[in-house]
mmCIF file of C-alpha atoms in Angstrom:
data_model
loop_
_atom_site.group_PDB
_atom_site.id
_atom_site.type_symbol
_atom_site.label_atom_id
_atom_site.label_comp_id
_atom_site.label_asym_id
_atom_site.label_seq_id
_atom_site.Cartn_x
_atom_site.Cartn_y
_atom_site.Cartn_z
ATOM 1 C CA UNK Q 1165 -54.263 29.671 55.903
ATOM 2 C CA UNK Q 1166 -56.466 32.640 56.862
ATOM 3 C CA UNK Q 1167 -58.874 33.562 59.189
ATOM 4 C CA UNK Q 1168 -61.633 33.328 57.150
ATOM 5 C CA UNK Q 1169 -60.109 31.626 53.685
ATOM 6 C CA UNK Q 1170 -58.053 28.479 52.999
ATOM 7 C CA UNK Q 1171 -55.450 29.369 50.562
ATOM 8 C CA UNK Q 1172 -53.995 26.220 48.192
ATOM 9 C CA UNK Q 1173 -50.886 27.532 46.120
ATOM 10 C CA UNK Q 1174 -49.837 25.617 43.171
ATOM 11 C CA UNK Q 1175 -46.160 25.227 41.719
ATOM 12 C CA UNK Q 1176 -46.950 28.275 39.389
ATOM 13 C CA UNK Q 1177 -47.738 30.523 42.491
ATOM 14 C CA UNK Q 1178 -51.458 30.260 41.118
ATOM 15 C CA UNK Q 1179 -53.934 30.486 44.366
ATOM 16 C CA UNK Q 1180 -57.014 28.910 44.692
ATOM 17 C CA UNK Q 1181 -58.833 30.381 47.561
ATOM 18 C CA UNK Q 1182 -61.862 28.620 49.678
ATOM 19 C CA UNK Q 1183 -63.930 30.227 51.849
ATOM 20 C CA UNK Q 1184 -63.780 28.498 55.765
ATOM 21 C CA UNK Q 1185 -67.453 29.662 56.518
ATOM 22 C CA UNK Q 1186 -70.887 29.363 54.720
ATOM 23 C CA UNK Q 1187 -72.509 26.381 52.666
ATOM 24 C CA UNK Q 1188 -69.365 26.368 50.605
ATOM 25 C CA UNK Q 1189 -66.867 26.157 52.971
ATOM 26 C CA UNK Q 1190 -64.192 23.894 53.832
ATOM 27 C CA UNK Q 1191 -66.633 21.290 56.690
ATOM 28 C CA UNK Q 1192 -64.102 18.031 56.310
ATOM 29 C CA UNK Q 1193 -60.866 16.311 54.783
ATOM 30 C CA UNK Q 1194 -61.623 13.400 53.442
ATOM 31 C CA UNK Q 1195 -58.262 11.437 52.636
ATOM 32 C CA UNK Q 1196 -58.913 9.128 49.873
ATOM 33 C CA UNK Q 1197 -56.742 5.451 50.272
ATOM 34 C CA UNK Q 1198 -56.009 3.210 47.443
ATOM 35 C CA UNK Q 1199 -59.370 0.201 47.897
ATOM 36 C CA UNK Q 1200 -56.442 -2.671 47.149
ATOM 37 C CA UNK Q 1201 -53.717 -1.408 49.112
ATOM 38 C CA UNK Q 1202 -54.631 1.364 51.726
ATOM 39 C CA UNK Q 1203 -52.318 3.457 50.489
ATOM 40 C CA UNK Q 1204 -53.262 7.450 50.885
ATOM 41 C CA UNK Q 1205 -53.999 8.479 46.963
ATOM 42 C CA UNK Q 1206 -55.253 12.488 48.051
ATOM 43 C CA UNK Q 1207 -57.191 14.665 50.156
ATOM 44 C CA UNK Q 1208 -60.723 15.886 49.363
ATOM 45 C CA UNK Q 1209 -61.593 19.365 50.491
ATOM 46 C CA UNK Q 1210 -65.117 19.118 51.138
ATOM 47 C CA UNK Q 1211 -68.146 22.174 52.103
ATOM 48 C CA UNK Q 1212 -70.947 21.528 54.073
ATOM 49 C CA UNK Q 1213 -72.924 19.795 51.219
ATOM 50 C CA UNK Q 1214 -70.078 16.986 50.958
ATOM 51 C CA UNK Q 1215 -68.931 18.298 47.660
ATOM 52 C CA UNK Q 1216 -65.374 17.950 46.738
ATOM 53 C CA UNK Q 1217 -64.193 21.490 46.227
ATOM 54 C CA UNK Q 1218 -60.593 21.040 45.780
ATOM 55 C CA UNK Q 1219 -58.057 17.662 45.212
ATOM 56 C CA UNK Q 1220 -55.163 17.516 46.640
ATOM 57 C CA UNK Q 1221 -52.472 14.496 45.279
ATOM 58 C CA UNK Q 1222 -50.917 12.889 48.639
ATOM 59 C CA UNK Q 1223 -47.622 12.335 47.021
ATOM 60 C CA UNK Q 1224 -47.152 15.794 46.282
ATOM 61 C CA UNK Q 1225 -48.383 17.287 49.261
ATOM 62 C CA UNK Q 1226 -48.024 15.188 52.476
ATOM 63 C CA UNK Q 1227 -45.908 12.365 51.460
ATOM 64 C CA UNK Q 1228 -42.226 12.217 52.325
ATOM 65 C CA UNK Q 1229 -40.274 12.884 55.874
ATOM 66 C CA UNK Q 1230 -42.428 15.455 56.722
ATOM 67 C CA UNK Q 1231 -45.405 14.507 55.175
ATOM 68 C CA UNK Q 1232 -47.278 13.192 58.328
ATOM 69 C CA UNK Q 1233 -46.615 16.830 59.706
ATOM 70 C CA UNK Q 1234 -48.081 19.133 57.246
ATOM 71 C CA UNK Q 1235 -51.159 16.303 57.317
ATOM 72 C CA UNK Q 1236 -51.125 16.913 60.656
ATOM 73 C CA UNK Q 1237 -50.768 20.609 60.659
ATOM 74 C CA UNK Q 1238 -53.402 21.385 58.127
ATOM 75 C CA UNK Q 1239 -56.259 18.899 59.919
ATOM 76 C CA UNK Q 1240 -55.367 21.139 63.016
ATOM 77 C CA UNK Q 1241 -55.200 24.593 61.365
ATOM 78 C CA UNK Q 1242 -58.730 23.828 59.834
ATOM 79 C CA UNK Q 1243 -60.256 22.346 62.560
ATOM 80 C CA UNK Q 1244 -62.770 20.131 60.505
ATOM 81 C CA UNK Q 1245 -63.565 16.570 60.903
ATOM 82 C CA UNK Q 1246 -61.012 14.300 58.910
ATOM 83 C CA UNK Q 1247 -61.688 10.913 57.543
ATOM 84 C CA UNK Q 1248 -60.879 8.037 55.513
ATOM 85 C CA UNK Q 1249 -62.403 6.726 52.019
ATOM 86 C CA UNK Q 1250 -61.877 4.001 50.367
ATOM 87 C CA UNK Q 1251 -61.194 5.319 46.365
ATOM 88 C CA UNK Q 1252 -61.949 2.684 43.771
ATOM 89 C CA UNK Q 1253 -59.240 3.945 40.851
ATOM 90 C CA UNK Q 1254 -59.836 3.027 37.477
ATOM 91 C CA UNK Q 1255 -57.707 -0.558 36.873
ATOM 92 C CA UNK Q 1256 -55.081 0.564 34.711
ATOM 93 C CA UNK Q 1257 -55.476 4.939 35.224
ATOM 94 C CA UNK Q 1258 -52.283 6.851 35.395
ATOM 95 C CA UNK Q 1259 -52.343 8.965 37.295
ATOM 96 C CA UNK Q 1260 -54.847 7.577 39.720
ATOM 97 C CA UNK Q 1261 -57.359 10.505 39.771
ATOM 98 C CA UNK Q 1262 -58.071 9.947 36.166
ATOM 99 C CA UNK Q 1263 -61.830 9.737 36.311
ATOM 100 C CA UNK Q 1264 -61.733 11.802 39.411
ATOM 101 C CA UNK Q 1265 -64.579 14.917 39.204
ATOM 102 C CA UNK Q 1266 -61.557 17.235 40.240
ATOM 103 C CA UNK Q 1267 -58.981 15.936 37.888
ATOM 104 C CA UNK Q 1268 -57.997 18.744 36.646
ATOM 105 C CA UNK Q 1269 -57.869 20.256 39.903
ATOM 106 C CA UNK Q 1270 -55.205 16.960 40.931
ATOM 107 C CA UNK Q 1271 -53.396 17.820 37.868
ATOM 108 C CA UNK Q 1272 -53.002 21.915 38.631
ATOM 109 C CA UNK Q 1273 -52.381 20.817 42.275
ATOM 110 C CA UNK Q 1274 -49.116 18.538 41.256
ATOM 111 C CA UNK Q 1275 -45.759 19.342 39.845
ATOM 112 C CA UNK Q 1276 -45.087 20.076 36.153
ATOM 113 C CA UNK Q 1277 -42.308 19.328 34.116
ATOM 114 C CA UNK Q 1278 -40.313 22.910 33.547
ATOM 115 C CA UNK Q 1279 -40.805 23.274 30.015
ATOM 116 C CA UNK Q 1280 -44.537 22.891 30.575
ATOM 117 C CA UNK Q 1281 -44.395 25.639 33.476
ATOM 118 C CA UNK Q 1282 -42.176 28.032 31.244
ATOM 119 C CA UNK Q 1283 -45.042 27.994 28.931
ATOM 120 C CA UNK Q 1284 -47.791 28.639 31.582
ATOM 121 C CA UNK Q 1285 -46.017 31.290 33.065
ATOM 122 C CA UNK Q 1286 -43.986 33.130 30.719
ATOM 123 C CA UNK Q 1287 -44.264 36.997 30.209
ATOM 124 C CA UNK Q 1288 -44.736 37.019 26.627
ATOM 125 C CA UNK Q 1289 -47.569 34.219 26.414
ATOM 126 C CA UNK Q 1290 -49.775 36.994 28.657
ATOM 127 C CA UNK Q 1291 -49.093 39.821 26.899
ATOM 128 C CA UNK Q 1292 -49.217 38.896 22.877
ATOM 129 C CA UNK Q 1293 -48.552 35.708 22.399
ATOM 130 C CA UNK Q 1294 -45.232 33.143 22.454
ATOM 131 C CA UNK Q 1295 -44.227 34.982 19.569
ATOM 132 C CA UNK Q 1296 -43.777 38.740 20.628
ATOM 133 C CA UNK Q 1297 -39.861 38.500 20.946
ATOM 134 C CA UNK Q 1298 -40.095 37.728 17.284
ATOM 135 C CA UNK Q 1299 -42.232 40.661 15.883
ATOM 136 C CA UNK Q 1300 -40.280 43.562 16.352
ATOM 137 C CA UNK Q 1301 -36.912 42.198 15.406
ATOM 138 C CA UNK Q 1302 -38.878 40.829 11.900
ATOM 139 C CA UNK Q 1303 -40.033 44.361 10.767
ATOM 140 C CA UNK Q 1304 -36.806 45.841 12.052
ATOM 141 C CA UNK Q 1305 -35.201 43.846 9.932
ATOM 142 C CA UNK Q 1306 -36.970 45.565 6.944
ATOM 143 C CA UNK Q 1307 -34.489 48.551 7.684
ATOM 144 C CA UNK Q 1308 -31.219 46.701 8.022
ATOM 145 C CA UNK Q 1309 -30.484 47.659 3.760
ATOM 146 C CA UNK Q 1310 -29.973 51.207 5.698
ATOM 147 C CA UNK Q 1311 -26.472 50.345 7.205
ATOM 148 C CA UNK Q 1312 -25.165 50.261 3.694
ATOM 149 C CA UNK Q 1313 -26.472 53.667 2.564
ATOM 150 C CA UNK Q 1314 -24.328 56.405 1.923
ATOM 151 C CA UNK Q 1315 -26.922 58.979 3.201
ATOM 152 C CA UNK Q 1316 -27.224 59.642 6.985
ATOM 153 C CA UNK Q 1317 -30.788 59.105 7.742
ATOM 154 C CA UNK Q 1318 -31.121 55.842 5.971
ATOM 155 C CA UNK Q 1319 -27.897 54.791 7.732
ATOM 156 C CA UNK Q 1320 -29.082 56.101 11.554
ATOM 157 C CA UNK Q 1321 -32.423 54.362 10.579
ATOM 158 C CA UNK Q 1322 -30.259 50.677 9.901
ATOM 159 C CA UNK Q 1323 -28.527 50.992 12.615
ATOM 160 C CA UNK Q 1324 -31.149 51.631 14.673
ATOM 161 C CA UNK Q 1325 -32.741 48.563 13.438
ATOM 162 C CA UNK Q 1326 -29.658 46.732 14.054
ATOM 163 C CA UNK Q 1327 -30.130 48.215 17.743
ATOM 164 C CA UNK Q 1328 -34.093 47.388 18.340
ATOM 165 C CA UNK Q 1329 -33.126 43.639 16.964
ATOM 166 C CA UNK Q 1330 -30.467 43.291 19.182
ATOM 167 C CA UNK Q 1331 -31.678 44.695 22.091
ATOM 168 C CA UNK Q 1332 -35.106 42.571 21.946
ATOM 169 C CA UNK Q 1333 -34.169 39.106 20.666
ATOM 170 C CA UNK Q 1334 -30.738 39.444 23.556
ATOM 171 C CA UNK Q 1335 -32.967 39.063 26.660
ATOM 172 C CA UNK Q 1336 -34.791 36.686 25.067
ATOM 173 C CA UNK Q 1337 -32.909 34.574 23.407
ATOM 174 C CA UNK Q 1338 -30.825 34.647 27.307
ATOM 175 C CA UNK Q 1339 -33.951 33.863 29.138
ATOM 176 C CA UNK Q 1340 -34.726 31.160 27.093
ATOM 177 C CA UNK Q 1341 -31.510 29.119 27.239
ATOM 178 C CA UNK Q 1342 -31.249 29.796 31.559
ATOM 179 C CA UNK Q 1343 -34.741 28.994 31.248
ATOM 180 C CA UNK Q 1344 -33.850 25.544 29.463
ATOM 181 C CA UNK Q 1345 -30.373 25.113 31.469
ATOM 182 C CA UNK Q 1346 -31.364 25.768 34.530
ATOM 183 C CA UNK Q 1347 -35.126 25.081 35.497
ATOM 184 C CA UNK Q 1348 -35.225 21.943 33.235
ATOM 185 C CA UNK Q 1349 -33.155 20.023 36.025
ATOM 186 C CA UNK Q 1350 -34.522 17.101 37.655
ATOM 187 C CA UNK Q 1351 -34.867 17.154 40.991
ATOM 188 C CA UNK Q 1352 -32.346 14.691 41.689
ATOM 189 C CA UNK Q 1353 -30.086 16.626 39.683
ATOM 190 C CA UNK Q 1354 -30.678 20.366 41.301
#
């Protein structure tokens, strides 16, 4: 939290800024509790208008030993009124803000399995595309019939390409599998 700017960081590290002051600007929590059961479902960042501008799942962000602290810390930090509202789910919606105006805010807002946050975050789906490692190897490869020339040029130019293929699909092929062994772990398991 900032002086003038609430800052919400999802599990990619992506930020999602709201402003504190002006028509926009965080005025009230509004935890939402399950109509049936009472059970906290999220937290509604509203402005001054009472428009949701940001969801926040319960479960993911205040539920669990310290839960009740961070609740307790953020109503305090932001010094807004807090309340309760009753949230009618739909009767068989899974997850429970389907429906919700800010769904996919929820959805941003919650955890993601790894493979689905190697894909959102991963160097080469910013740059070209998922299939950059690939490119350069593949027209290298045009020049591997050089290793078995007798003349030095064509030779330096195959093993070169031998070089540029090894050198680019090695990191990649590595990050992948650590990617795949390591961050695919459950949390139970890690």
């Amino acid at each position: 939290m900032l002086a003038h700017d609430l800052v919400l960081t999802n599990a990619l590290g992506q930020e999602r800024w709201l402003g504190r002051a002006g028509a926009h600007g965080v005025a009230r929590l509004v935890r939402l509790v399950d109509a049936a059961t009472g059970e906290p479902l999220g937290v509604e960042v509203r402005d001054r208008e009472g428009e949701a501008r940001a969801l926040l799942p319960w479960r993911f962000w205040f539920a669990g030993p310290q839960g009740s602290d961070g609740w307790a810390a953020l109503a305090g930090a932001l010094g807004v009124p807090v309340s309760d509202e009753k949230y009618q789910q739909l009767t068989d919606a899974q997850p429970w803000w389907q429906g919700h105006q800010l769904a996919g805010d929820a959805r941003r807002m919650s955890p993601m399995e790894g493979k689905a946050a190697r894909k959102q975050i991963g160097w080469y789906r910013s740059v070209v595309g998922a299939n950059e490692p690939v490119v350069l190897p593949f027209f290298s490869a045009l020049l591997l019939v050089g290793l078995f020339s007798d003349e030095v040029p064509g030779f330096l130019a195959g093993l070169l390409s031998a070089l540029t293929i090894v050198l680019s699909l090695g990191p990649a092929t590595a990050g992948a599998l650590v990617g795949r062994i390591s961050y695919d772990r459950t949390i139970e398991a890690a």
